[in-house]
Coordinates of C-alpha atoms and ligand atoms in Angstrom, one line a residue:
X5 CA 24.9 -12.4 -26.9
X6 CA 22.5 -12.0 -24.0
X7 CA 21.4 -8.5 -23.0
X8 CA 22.4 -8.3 -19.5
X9 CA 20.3 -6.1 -17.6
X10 CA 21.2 -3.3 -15.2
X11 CA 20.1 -3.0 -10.8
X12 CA 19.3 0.1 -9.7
X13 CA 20.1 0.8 -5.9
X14 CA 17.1 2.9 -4.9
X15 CA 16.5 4.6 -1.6
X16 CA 12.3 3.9 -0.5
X17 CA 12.5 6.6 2.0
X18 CA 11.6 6.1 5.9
X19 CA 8.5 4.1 5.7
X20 CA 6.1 6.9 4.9
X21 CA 5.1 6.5 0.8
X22 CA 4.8 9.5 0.1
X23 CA 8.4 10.5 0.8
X24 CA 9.4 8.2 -1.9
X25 CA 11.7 10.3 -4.7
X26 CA 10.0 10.8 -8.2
X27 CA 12.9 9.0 -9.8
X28 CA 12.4 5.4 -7.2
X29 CA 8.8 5.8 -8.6
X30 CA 9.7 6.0 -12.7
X31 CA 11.8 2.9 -11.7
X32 CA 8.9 0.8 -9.7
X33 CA 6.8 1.5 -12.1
X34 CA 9.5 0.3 -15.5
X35 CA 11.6 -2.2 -13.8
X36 CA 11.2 -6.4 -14.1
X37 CA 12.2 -7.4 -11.1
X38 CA 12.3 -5.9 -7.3
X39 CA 14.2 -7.3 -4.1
X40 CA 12.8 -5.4 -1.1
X41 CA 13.7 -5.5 2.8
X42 CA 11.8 -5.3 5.7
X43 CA 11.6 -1.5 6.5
X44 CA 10.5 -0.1 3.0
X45 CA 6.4 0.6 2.9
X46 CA 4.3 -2.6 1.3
X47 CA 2.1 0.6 -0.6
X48 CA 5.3 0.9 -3.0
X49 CA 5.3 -3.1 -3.7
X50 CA 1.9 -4.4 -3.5
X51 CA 0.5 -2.4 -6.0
X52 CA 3.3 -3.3 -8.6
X53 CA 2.1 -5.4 -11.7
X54 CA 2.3 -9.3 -11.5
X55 CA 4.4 -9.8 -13.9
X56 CA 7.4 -7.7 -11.9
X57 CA 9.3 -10.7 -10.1
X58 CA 9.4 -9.7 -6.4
X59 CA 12.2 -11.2 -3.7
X60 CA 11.1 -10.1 -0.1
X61 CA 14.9 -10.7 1.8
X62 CA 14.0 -9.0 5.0
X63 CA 14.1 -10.5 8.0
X64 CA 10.5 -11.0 9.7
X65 CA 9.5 -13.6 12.5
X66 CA 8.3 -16.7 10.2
X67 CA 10.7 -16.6 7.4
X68 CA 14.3 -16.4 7.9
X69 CA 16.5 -13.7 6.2
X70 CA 18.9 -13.7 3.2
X71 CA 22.4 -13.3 3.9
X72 CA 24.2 -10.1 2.3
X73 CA 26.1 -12.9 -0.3
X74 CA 23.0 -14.5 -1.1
X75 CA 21.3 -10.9 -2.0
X76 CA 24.4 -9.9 -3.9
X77 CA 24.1 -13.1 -5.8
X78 CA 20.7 -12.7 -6.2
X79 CA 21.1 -9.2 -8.4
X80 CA 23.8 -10.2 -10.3
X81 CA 21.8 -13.4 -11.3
X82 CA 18.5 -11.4 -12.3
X83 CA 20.8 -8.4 -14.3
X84 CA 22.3 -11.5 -16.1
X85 CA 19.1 -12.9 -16.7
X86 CA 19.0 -9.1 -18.5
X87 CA 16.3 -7.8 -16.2
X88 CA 16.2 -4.5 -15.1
X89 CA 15.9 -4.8 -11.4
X90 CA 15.2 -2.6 -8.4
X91 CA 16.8 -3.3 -5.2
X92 CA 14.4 -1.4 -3.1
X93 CA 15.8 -0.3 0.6
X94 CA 14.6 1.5 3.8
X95 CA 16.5 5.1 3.8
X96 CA 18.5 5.8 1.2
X97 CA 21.1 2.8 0.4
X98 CA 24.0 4.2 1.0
X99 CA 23.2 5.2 4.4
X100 CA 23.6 1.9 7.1
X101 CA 21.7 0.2 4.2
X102 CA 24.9 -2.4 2.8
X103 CA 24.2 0.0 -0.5
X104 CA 28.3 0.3 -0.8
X105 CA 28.9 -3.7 -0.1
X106 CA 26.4 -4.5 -2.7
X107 CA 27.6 -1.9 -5.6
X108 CA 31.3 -3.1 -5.4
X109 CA 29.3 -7.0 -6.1
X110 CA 27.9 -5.7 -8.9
X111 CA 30.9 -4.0 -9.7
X112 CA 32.9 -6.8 -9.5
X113 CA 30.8 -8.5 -11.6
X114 CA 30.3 -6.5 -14.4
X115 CA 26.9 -5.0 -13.9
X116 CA 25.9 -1.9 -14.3
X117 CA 24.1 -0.1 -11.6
X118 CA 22.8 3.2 -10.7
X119 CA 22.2 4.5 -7.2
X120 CA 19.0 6.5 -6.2
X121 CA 19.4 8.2 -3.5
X122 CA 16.4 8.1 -0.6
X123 CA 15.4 10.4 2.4
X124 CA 17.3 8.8 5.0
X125 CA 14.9 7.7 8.7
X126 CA 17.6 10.0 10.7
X127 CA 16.4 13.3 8.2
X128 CA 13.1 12.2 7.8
X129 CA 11.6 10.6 11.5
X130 CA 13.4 14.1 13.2
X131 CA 11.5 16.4 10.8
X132 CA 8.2 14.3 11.7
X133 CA 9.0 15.0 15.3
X134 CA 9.7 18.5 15.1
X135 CA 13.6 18.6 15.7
X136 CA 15.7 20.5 13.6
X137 CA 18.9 18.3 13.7
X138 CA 21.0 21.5 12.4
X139 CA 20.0 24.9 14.3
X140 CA 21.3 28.0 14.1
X141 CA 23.7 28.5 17.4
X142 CA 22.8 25.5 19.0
X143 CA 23.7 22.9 16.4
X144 CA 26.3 23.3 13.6
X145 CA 26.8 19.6 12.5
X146 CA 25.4 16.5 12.9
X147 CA 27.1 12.9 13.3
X148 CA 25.0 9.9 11.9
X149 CA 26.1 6.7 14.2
X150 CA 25.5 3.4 14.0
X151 CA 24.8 2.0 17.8
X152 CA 24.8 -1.5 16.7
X153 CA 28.5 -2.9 16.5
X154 CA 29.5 0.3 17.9
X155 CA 29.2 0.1 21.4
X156 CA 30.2 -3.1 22.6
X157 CA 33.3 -4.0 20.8
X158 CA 36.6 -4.1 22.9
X159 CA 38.5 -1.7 20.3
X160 CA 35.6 0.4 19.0
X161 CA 35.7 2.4 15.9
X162 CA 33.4 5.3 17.3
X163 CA 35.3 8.3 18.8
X164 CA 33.4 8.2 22.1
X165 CA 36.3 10.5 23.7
X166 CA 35.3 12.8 20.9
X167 CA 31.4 12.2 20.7
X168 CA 31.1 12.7 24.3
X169 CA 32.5 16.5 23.8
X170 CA 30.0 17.3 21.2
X171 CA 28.4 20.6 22.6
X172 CA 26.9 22.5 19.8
X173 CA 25.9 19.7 17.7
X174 CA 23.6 16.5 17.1
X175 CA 24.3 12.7 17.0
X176 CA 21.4 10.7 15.3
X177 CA 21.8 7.1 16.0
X178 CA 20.5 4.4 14.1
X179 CA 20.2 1.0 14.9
X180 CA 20.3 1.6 18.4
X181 CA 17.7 0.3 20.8
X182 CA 19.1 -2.3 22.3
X183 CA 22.7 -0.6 22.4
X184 CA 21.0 2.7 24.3
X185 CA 22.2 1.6 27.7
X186 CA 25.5 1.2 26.6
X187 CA 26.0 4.4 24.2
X188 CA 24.4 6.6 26.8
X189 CA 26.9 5.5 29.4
X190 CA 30.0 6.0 26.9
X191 CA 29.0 9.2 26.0
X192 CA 29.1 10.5 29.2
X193 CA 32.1 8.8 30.5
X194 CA 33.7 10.7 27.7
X195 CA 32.3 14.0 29.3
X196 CA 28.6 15.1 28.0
X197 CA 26.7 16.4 30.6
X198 CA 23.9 14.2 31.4
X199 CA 21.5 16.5 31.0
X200 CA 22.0 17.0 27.3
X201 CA 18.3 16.6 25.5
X202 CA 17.9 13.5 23.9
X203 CA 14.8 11.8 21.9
X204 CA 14.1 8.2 20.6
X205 CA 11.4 7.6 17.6
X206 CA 10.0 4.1 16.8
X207 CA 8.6 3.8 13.1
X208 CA 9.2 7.2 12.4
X209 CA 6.8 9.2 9.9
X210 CA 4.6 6.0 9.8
X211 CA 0.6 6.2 11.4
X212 CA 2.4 3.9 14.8
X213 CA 5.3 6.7 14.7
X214 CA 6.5 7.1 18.8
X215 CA 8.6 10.1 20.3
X216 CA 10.0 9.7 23.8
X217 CA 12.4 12.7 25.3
X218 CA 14.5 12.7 28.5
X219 CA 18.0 13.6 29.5
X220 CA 20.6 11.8 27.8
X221 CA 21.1 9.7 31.5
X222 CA 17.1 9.4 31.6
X223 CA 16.6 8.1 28.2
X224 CA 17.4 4.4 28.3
X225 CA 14.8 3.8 31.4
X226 CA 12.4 5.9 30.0
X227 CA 12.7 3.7 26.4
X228 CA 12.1 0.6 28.8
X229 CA 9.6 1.8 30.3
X230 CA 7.8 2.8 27.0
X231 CA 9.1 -0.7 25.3
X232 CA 10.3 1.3 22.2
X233 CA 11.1 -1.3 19.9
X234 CA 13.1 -1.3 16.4
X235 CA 13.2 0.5 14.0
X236 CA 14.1 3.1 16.3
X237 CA 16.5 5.6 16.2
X238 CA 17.7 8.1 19.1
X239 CA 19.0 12.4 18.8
X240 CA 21.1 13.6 21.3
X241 CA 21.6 17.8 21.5
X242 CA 20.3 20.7 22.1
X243 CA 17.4 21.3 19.1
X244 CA 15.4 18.3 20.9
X245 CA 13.7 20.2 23.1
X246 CA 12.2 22.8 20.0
X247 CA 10.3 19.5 19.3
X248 CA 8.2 20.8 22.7
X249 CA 7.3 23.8 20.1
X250 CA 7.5 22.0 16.4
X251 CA 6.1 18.4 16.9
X252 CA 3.2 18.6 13.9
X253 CA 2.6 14.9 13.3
X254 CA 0.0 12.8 14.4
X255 CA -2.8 13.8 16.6
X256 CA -5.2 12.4 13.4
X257 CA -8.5 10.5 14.6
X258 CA -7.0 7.4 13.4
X259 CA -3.7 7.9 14.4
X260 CA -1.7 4.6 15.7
X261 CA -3.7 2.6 13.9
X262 CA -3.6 -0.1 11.6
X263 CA -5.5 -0.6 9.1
X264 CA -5.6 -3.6 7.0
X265 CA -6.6 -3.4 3.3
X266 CA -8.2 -5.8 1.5
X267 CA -9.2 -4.4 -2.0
X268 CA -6.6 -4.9 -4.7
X269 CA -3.8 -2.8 -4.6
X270 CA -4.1 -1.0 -8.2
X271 CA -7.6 0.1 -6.6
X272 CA -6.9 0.8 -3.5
X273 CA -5.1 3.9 -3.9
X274 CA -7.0 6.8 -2.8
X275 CA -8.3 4.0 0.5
X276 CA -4.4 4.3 1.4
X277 CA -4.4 7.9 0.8
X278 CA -7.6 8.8 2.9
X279 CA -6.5 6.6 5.6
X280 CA -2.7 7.8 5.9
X281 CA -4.5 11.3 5.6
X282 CA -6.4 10.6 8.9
X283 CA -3.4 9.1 10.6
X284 CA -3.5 5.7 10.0
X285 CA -0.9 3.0 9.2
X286 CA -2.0 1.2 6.2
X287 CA -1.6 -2.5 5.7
X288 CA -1.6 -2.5 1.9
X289 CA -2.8 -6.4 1.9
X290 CA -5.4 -7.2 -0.5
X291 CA -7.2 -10.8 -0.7
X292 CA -8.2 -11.0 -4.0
X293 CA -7.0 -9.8 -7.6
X294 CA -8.5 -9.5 -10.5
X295 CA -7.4 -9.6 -14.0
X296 CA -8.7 -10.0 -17.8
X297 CA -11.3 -12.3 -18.7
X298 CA -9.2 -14.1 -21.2
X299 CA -11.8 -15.5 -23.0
X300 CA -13.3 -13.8 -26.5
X301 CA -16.6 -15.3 -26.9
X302 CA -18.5 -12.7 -25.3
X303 CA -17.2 -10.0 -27.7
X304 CA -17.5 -11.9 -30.5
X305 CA -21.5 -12.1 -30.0
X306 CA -21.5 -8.4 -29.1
X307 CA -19.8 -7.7 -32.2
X308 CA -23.0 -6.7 -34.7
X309 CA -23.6 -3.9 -32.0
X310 CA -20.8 -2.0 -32.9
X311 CA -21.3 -1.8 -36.6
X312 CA -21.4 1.9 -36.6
X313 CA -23.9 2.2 -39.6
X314 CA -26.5 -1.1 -38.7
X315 CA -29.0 0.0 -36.1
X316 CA -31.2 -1.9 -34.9
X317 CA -34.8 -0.4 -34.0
X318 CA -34.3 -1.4 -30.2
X319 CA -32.9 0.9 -27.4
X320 CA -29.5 -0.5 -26.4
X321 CA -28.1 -0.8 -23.0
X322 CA -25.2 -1.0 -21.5
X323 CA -25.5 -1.8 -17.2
X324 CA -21.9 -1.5 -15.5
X325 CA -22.6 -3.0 -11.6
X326 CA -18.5 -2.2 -10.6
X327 CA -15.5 -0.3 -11.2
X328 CA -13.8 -3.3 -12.6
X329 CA -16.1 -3.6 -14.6
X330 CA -15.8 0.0 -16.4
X331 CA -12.2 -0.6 -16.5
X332 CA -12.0 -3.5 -18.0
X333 CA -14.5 -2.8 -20.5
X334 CA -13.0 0.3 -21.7
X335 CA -9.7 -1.3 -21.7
X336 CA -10.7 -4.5 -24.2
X337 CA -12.8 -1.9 -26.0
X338 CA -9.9 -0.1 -27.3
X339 CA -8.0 -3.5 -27.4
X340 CA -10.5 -4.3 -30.2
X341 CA -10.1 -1.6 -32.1
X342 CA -13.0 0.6 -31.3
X343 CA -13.0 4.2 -29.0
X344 CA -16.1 6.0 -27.8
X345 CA -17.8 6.7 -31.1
X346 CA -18.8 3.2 -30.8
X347 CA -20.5 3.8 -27.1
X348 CA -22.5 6.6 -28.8
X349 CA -25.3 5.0 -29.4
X350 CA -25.8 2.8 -26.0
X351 CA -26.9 4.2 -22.6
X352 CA -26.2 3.5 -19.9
X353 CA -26.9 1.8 -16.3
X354 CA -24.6 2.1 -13.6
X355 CA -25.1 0.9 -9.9
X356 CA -23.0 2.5 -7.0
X357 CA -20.7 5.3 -6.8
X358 CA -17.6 3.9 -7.2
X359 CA -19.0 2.5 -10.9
X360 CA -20.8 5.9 -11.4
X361 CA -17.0 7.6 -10.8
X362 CA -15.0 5.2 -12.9
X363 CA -17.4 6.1 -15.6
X364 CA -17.1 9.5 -15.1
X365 CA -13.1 9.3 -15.0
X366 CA -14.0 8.0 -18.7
X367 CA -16.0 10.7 -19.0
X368 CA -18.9 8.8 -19.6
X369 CA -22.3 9.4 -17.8
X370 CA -24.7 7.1 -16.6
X371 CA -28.6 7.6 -17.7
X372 CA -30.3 5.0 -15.2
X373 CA -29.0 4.7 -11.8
X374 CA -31.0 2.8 -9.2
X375 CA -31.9 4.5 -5.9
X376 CA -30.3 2.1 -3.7
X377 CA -26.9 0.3 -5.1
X378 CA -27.8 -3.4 -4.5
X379 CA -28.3 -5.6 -6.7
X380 CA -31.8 -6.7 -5.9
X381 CA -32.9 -2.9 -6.2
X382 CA -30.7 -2.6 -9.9
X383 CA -32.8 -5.3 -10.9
X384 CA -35.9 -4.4 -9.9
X385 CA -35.7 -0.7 -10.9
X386 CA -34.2 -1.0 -14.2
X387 CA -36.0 -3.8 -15.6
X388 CA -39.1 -1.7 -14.6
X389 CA -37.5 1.1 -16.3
X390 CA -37.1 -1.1 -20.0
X391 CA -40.2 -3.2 -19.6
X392 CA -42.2 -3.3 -22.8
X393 CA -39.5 -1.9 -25.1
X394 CA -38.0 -4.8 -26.2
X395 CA -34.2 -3.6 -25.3
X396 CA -31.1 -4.8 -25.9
X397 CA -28.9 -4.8 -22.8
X398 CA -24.9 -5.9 -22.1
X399 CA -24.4 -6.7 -18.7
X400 CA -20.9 -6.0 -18.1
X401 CA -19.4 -8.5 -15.3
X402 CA -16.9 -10.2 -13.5
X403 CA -16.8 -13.9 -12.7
X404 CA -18.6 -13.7 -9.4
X405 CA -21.7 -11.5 -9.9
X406 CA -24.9 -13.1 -9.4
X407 CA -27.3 -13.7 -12.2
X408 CA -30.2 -12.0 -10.6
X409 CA -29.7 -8.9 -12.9
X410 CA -29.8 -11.2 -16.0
X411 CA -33.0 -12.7 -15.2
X412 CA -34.9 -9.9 -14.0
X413 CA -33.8 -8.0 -17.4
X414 CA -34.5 -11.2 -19.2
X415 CA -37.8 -11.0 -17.7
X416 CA -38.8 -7.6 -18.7
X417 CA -38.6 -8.7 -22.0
X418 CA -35.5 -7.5 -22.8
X419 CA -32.7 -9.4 -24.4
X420 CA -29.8 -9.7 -22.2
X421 CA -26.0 -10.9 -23.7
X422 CA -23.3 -11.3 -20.3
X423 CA -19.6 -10.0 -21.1
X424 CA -17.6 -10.8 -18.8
X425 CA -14.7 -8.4 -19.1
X426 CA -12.9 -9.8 -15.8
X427 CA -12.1 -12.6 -13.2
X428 CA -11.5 -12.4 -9.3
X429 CA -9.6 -14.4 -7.6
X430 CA -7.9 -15.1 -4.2
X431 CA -4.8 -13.2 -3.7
X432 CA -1.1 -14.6 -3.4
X433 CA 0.9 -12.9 -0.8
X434 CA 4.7 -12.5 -1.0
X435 CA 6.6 -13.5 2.2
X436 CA 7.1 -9.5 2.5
X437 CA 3.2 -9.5 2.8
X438 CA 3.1 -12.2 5.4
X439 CA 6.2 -10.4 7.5
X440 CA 4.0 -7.2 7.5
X441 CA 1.4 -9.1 8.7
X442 CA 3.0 -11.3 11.6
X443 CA 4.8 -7.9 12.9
X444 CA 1.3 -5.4 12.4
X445 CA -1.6 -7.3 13.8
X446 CA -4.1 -4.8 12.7
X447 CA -6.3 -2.7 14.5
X448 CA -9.1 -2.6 11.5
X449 CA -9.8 -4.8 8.7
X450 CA -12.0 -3.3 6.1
X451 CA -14.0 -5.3 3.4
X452 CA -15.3 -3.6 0.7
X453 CA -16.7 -6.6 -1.5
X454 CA -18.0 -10.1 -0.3
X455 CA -15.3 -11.1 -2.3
X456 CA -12.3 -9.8 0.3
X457 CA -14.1 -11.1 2.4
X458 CA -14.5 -14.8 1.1
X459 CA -10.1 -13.9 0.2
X460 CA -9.4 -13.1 3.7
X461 CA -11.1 -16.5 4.8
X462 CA -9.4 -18.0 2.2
X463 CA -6.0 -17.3 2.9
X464 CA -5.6 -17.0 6.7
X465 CA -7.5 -20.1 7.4
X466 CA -8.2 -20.5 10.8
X467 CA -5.6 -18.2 12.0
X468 CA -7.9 -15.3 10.2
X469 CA -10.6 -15.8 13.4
X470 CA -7.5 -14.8 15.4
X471 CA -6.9 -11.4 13.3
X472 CA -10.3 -10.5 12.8
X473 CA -11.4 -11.5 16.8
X474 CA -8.7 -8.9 17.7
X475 CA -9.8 -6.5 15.3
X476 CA -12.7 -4.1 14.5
X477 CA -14.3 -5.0 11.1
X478 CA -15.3 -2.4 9.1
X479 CA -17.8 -3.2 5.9
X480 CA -18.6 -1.1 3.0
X481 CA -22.3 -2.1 2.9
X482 CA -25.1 -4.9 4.0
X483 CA -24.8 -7.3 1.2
X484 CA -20.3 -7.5 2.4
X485 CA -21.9 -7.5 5.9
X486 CA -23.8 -10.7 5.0
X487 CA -20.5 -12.5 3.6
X488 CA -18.5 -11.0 6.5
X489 CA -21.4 -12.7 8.9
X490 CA -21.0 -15.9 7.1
X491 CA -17.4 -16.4 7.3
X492 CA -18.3 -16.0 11.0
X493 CA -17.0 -12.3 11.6
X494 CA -18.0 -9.7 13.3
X495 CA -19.0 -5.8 11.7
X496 CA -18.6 -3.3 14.2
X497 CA -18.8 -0.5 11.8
X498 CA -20.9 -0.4 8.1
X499 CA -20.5 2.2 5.9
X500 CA -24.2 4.4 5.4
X501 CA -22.6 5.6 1.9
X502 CA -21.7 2.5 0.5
X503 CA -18.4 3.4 -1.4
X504 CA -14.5 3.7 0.1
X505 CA -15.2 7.6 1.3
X506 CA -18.6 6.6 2.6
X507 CA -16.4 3.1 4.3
X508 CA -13.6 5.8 6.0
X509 CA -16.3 8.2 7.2
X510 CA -17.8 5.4 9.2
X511 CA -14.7 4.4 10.4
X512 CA -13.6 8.6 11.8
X513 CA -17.0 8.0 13.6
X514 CA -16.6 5.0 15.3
X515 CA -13.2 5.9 16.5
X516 CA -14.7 9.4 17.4
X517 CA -16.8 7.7 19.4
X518 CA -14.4 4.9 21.0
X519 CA -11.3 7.2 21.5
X520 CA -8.7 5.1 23.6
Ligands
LIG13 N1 19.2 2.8 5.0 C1 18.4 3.1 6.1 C2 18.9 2.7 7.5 C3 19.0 1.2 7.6 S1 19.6 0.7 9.2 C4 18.1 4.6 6.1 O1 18.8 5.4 5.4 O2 17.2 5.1 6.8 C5 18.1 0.4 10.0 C6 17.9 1.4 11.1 O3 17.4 2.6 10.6 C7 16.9 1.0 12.2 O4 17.5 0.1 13.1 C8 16.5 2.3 12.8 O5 17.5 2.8 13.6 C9 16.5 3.2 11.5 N2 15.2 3.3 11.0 C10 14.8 2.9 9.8 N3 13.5 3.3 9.6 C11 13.1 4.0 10.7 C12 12.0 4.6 11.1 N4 10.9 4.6 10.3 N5 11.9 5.2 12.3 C13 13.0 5.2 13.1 N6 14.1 4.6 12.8 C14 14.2 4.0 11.6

């Protein structure tokens, strides 16, 4: 019979990653499958490993949402297909998430789930703007609400008469910017003062988080006025005004905005991080991948040099021109059977410090490094370097670098064998990717490779001179530049250092310098 497989119901916390639980990550990173809504963060999905399945079935402005019967359907299919498979939502799942509805499905239909819980946007946007929704003597419980059905049925099932008494306590409402109006006026029908404090806080713990406060009666025009716009979520009591006092977040140079990230995911970590650090929302939304170079050949001709005991009289070189291309080296190293004993007798040539860095993660150290990391200077200084002693050099690559380095080694007399270790190619976005997109115009797009570049052009077409015309392009160096130029953008900001901390530098300066 069939394994069937098992769904976990896992919370992704309020939209900042890093409030993610340990657990929701053990399961991202295992799991087969993911279905994801709308309000979890893209830097928990993108990065996942092609060959999880992925099922966006949010709602977003160009593709229409699945119904709750077709997402039920939807798990119990996958677990039967005897995948393990995360259902990824906003919050924890049990809170306004359908968590319940969708466990007693897969109940029902034999399934076996789990439930992991997740740090809910009520708990988690408050403590990002500073309000304590339990305080000693001024707030002794708190109600979680839903605003959305709640306030405009005939026979409600809110206890307004008994909300409306509340004195020494706090209501977090979710779902409730459009119902404001309404749940303002019940609440004070049923008797709370007007002045009660009261707060509302679009995208919550994200870079674009908002905080408004007013008086309970003042909050609704004051929302208008502001054009808060889901997700939202409003307090009402007492501990909203220590936020005057305790509201930390924000304030970062980069703060409300977005930035859009075009690297691959599985290297575009510590980008995210640096960014988010600064303030930013990231837009985790690469345009190109890369993956194995499935083809032998070039290790077979290497082979010879990694007969331990045959040595040839020649120096032997190894030249690494990108991070990719450390990492995938070392990875189909060990694939074949070999570890570092066999690098001992190579050195090495490594241009720019993201290469230099992945070889040091390896703990590997480069002997030749040019003094400018371009290609044309590589070439030039390290086949200078070799001239005359009849070396043997691999030159480690991807699909897309340019030959130059060959030659130029080839002309220093030198004998040069390619392995390519790796391909690039455009990216394939997920409708979740394109929802992010259509709702987050960004504010910055950074290119840190020709290639994203050439991606970005790729896959936006002619709606990408839209988004990048309404944008500030930020490049990681002149040779990008020149790719940026001729896909007919414009660079406002290139990076001096040319590697990711050198790219967000620029960026803190630039928006030093233009502060809205
Ligand atoms: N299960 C989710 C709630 C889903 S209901 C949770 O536990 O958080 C969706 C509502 O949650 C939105 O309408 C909004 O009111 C609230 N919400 C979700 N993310 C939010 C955020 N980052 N900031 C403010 N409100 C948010």
């Amino acid at each position: 019979m069939k394994q069937v497989g098992k769904v976990y119901l896992v919370g992704a916390g309020p939209g900042d990653p890093g409030l993610v639980t340990v657990r929701a990550k053990e399961l991202l990173n295992a799991c087969d499958a993911i279905v994801y809504d709308r309000l979890v963060s893209l830097e928990l999905v993108v990065p996942m490993p092609e060959r999880v399945q992925r099922y966006f079935v949010g709602k977003s402005s160009s593709c229409h949402s699945m119904h709750q019967d077709e997402i039920n359907k939807l798990l119990v299919k996958l677990a039967k297909q005897g995948m393990t498979v995360v259902r990824l939502k906003g919050g924890d799942p049990f809170v306004f998430g359908r968590g319940g509805e969708e466990a007693l499905f897969l109940k029902e239909n034999g399934i076996s789930y789990e439930i992991v819980p997740g740090v809910t946007a009520g708990i988690a946007a408050s403590a990002y703007a500073g309000i304590p929704i339990t305080h000693r003597k001024q707030s002794v419980f708190t109600v979680l609400l839903t605003a959305h059905e709640a306030a405009d049925k005939e026979v409600t099932q809110v206890p307004w008469e008994w909300l409306g008494k509340i004195q020494h306590g706090s209501i977090v409402g979710y779902m409730g910017v459009t119902q404001l109006p309404s749940v303002v006026n019940k609440l004070i029908e049923a008797g709370m003062d007007p002045n009660t404090p009261a707060a509302l806080i679009e995208r919550g713990t994200t870079g674009s988080q908002r905080h408004i406060s007013a008086t309970l009666a003042d909050l609704p025009g004051k929302a208008a006025q502001e054009g808060i716009a889901p997700p939202a979520l409003f307090i009402i009591g007492k501990p909203v005004l220590l936020s005057e006092e305790l509201d930390w977040f924000g304030g970062g140079v980069l703060s409300g905005k977005r930035m859009m990230v075009t690297r691959p995911a599985d290297q575009a970590f510590d980008m995210y991080a640096l960014l988010r650090e600064q303030g930013a929302e990231v837009l985790p939304l690469p345009t190109i991948r890369t993956a194995a170079h499935d083809d032998d050949s070039g290790w077979d001709e290497i082979k010879g040099l990694f007969e331990l005991n045959v040595r040839g009289k020649a120096e032997e070189w190894i030249v690494f021109t990108s991070e990719n291309g450390v990492r995938y080296f070392i990875q189909q190293l060990f694939d074949r059977g070999y570890d570092f004993r066999f690098l001992g007798r190579f050195k090495i040539a490594a241009m720019g410090t993201g290469t230099d860095r992945a070889l040091r993660l390896h703990h590997l150290k480069a002997d030749f490094l040019p003094t400018k990391s371009t290609s044309d200077v590589l070439a030039a200084e390290f086949s200078d370097y070799i001239k005359g002693k009849a070396c043997k050099v691999i030159r480690v690559r991807g699909n897309l670098g340019d030959d130059r380095i060959e030659q130029s080694i080839e002309e220093a007399d030198a004998v040069v064998l390619p392995l390519q270790v790796y391909d690039t190619s455009t990216a394939v976005w997920d409708a979740g990717m394109w929802a992010c997109l259509d709702e987050n115009p960004p504010d910055v797009i950074t290119f840190t490779s020709g290639s994203t570049a050439a991606g970005f052009k790729e896959i936006l077409g002619d709606r990408g001179e839209e988004i990048a015309g309404n944008a500030v392009i930020a490049s990681i160096g002149p040779m990008t530049t020149q790719i940026i130029t001729n896909e007919k953008m414009k660079v406002a900001i290139e990076a001096k250092m040319h590697s990711v901390p050198g790219l967000v530098e620029e960026i803190l300066n630039y928006f030093r310098q233009h502060k809205a």
